[in-house]
Coordinates of C-alpha atoms and ligand atoms in Angstrom, one line a residue:
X27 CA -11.7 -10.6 21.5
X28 CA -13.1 -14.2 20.6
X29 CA -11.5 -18.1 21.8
X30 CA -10.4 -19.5 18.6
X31 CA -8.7 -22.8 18.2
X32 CA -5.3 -22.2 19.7
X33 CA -6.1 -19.1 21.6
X34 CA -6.1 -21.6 25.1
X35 CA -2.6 -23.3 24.1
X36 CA -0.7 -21.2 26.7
X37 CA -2.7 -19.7 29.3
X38 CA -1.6 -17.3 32.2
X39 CA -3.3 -16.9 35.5
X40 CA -1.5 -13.5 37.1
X41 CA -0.2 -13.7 40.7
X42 CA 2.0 -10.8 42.1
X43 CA 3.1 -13.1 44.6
X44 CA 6.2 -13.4 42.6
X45 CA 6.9 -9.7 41.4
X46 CA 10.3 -9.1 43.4
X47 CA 11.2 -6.0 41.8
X48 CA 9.3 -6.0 38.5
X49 CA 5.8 -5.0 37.7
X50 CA 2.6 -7.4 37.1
X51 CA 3.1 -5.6 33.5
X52 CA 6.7 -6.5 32.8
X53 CA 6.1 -9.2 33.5
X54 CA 3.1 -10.1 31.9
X55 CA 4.7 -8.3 28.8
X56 CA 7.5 -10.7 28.6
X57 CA 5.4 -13.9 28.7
X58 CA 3.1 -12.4 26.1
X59 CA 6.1 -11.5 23.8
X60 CA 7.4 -14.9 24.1
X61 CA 4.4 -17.0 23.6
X62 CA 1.5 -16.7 25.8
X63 CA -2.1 -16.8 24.2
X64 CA -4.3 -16.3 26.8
X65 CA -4.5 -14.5 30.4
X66 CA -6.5 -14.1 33.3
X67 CA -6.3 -11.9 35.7
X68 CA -6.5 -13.5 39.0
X69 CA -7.0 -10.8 42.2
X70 CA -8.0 -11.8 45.8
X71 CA -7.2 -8.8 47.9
X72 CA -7.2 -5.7 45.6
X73 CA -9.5 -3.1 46.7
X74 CA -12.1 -2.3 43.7
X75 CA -10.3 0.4 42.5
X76 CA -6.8 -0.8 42.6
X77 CA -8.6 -4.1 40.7
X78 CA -10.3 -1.7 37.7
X79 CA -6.9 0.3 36.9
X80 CA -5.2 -2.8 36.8
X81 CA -8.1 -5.3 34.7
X82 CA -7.8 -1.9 32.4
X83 CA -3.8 -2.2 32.0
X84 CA -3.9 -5.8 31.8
X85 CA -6.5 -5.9 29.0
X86 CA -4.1 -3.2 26.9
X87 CA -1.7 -5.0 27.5
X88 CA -3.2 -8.8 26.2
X89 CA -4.8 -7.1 23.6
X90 CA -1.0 -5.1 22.5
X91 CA -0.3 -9.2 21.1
X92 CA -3.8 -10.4 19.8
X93 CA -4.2 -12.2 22.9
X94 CA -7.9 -12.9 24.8
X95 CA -8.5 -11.3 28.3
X96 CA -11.1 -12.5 31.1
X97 CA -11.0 -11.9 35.0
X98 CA -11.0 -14.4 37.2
X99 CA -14.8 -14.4 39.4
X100 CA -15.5 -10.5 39.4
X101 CA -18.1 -10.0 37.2
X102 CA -18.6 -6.2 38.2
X103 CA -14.8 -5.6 37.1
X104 CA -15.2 -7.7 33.8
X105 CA -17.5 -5.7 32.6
X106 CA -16.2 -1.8 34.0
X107 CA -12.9 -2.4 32.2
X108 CA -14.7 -4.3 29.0
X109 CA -12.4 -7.8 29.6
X110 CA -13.5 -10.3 26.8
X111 CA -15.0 -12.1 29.9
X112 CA -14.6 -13.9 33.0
X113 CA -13.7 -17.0 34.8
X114 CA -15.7 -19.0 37.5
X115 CA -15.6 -21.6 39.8
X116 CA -17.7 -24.0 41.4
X117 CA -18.1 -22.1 44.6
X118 CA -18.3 -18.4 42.9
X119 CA -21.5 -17.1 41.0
X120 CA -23.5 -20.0 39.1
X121 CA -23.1 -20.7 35.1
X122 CA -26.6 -19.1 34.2
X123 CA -26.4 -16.3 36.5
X124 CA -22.9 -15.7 34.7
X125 CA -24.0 -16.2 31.4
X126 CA -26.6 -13.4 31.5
X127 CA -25.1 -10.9 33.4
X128 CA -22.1 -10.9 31.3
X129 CA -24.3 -11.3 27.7
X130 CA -23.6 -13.7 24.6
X131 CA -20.8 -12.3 23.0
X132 CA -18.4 -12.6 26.4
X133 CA -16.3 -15.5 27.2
X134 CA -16.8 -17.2 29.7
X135 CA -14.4 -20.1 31.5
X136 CA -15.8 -23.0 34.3
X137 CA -13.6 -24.4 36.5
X138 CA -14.9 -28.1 37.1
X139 CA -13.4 -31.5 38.3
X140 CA -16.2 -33.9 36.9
X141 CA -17.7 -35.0 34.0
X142 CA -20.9 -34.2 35.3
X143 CA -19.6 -30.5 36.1
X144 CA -18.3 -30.5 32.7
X145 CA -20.9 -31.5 31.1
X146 CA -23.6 -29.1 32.9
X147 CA -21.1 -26.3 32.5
X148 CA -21.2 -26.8 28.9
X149 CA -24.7 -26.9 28.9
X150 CA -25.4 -23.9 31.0
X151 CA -23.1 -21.4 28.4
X152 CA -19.5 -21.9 29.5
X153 CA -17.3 -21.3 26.4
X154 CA -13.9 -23.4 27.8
X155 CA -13.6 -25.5 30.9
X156 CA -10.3 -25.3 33.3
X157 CA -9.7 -28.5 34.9
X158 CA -7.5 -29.2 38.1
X159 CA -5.1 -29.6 40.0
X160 CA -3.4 -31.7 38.0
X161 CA -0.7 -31.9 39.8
X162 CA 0.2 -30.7 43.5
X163 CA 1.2 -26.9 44.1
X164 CA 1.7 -24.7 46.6
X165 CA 0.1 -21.7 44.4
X166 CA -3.2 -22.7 45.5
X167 CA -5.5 -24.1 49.1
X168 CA -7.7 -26.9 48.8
X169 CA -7.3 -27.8 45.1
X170 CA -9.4 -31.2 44.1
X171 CA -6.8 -33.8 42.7
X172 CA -7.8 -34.7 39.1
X173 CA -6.7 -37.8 37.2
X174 CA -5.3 -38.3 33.7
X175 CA -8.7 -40.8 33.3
X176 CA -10.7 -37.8 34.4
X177 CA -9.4 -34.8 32.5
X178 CA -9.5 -37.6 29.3
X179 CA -13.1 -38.4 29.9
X180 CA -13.9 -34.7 30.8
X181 CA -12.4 -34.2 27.3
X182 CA -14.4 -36.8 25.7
X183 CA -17.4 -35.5 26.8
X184 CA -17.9 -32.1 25.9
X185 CA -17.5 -30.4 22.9
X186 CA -15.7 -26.7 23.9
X187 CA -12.1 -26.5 24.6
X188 CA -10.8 -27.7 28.1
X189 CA -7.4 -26.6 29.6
X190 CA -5.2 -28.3 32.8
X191 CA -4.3 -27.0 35.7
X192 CA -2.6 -27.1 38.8
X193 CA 1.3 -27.7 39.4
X194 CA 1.8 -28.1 35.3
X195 CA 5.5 -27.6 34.5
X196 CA 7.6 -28.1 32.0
X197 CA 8.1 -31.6 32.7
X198 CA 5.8 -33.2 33.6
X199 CA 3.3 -31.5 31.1
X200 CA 4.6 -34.4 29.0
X201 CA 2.6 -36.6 30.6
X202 CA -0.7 -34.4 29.5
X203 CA -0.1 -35.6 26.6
X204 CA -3.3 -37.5 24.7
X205 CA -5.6 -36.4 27.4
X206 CA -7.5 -34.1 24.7
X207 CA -6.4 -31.0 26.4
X208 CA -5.9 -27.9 24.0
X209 CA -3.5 -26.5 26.1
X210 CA -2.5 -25.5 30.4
X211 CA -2.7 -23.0 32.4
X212 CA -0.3 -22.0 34.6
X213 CA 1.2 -19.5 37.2
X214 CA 4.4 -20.7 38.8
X215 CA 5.6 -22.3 36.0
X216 CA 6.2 -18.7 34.3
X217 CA 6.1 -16.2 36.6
X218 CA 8.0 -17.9 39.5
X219 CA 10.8 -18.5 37.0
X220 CA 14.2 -16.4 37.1
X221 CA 13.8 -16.1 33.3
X222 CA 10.7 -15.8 32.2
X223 CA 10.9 -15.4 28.3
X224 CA 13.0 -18.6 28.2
X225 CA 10.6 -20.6 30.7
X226 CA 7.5 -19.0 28.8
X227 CA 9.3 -20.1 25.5
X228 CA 10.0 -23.6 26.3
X229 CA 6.6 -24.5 28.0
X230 CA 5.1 -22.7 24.1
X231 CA 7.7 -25.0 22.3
X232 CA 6.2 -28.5 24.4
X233 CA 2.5 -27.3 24.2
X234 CA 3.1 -26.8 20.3
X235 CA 4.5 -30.2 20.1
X236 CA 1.9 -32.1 22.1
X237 CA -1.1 -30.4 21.7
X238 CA -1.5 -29.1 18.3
Ligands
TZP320 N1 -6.7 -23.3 40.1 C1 -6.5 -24.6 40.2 S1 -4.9 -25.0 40.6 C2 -4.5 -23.3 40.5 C3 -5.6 -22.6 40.2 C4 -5.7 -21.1 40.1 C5 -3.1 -22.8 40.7 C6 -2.3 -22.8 39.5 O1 -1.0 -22.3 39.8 P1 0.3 -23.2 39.5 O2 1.5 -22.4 40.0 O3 0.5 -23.3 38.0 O4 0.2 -24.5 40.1
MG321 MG1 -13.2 -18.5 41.7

């Protein structure tokens, strides 16, 4: 599956830090049924084989509601469970490298915090750009705090889609607003939530609103 315009309006990083009794896939399932259009599947300890099964399932499962599929900086994995692609950071493989292991037709999503990042990771293949934290959270160590000014001028100055993130809930996503964002990403704000169809709904209903 390809980005198209909206596909980044909702995104959803995975973290089973919050499972309690459910499954990653039930999970999953009922933020994709209520609105989510994108989803990454973010994995730090998972021996390889635990990591495939589960990139496979997850891939099913996003592609079960039309929606786009990339792993978060394990290349090998992307491409054994044929995600649509992947998602890098700063500190993880470098753009190029990225760009022709994982071929053309694969999408593939930059973390950066700069304009000059942005612009470089633009330049060097990245298809969208995720930007944060834009706010604090406790989901994630040693996040860089951006600013309103910088995700609007990080906006401004490339052409591919950019997405917040980083402590984004359904509040104070409001103030997002006019940045030139085409949508968040999020973990806690839908799958630390006791209802997750209504959470995933509302944060859908604001991002339609504000970012459209
Ligand atoms: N990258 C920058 S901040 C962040 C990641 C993966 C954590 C996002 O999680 P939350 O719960 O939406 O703050
Ligand atoms: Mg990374």
């Amino acid at each position: 599956m390809k980005l198209d315009n909206k596909s980044l309006l909702l995104y959803l990083v995975t973290d089973r830090s919050w499972l309690g009794d459910h499954s990653l896939a039930s999970q999953v399932e009922e933020s994709l049924i209520n609105g989510v259009t994108f989803l990454q599947l973010r994995e730090k300890k998972l021996d390889n084989e635990s990591f495939l099964k589960l990139a496979i399932e997850m891939k099913e499962l996003a592609h079960c509601y039309n929606v786009p599929f990339v792993i978060n900086d394990n290349l090998d994995i992307a491409i054994k469970s044929d995600s649509d692609g992947v998602h890098i950071g700063q500190d993880d493989i470098s753009i190029e490298e990225a760009r022709r292991i994982i071929g053309k037709d694969k999408i593939l999503g930059v973390s950066v915090g700069t304009v000059e990042e942005a612009i470089l990771a633009e330049k060097l293949g990245a298809d969208y750009l995720g930007v944060g934290a834009m706010f604090s959270t406790n989901t994630k160590e040693n996040t860089r705090d951006i600013s309103f000014d910088t995700l609007k001028n990080i906006c401004e100055s490339v052409k591919i889609p950019v997405v917040g993130i980083g402590g984004i809930n359904n509040e104070n996503i409001l103030s997002l607003e006019g940045s030139g964002i085409n949508g968040v990403a999020v973990i806690s704000a839908i799958l630390a939530q006791k209802d997750i169809s209504k959470s995933t709904r509302e944060l859908k209903d604001i991002c339609e609103n504000i970012f459209i």
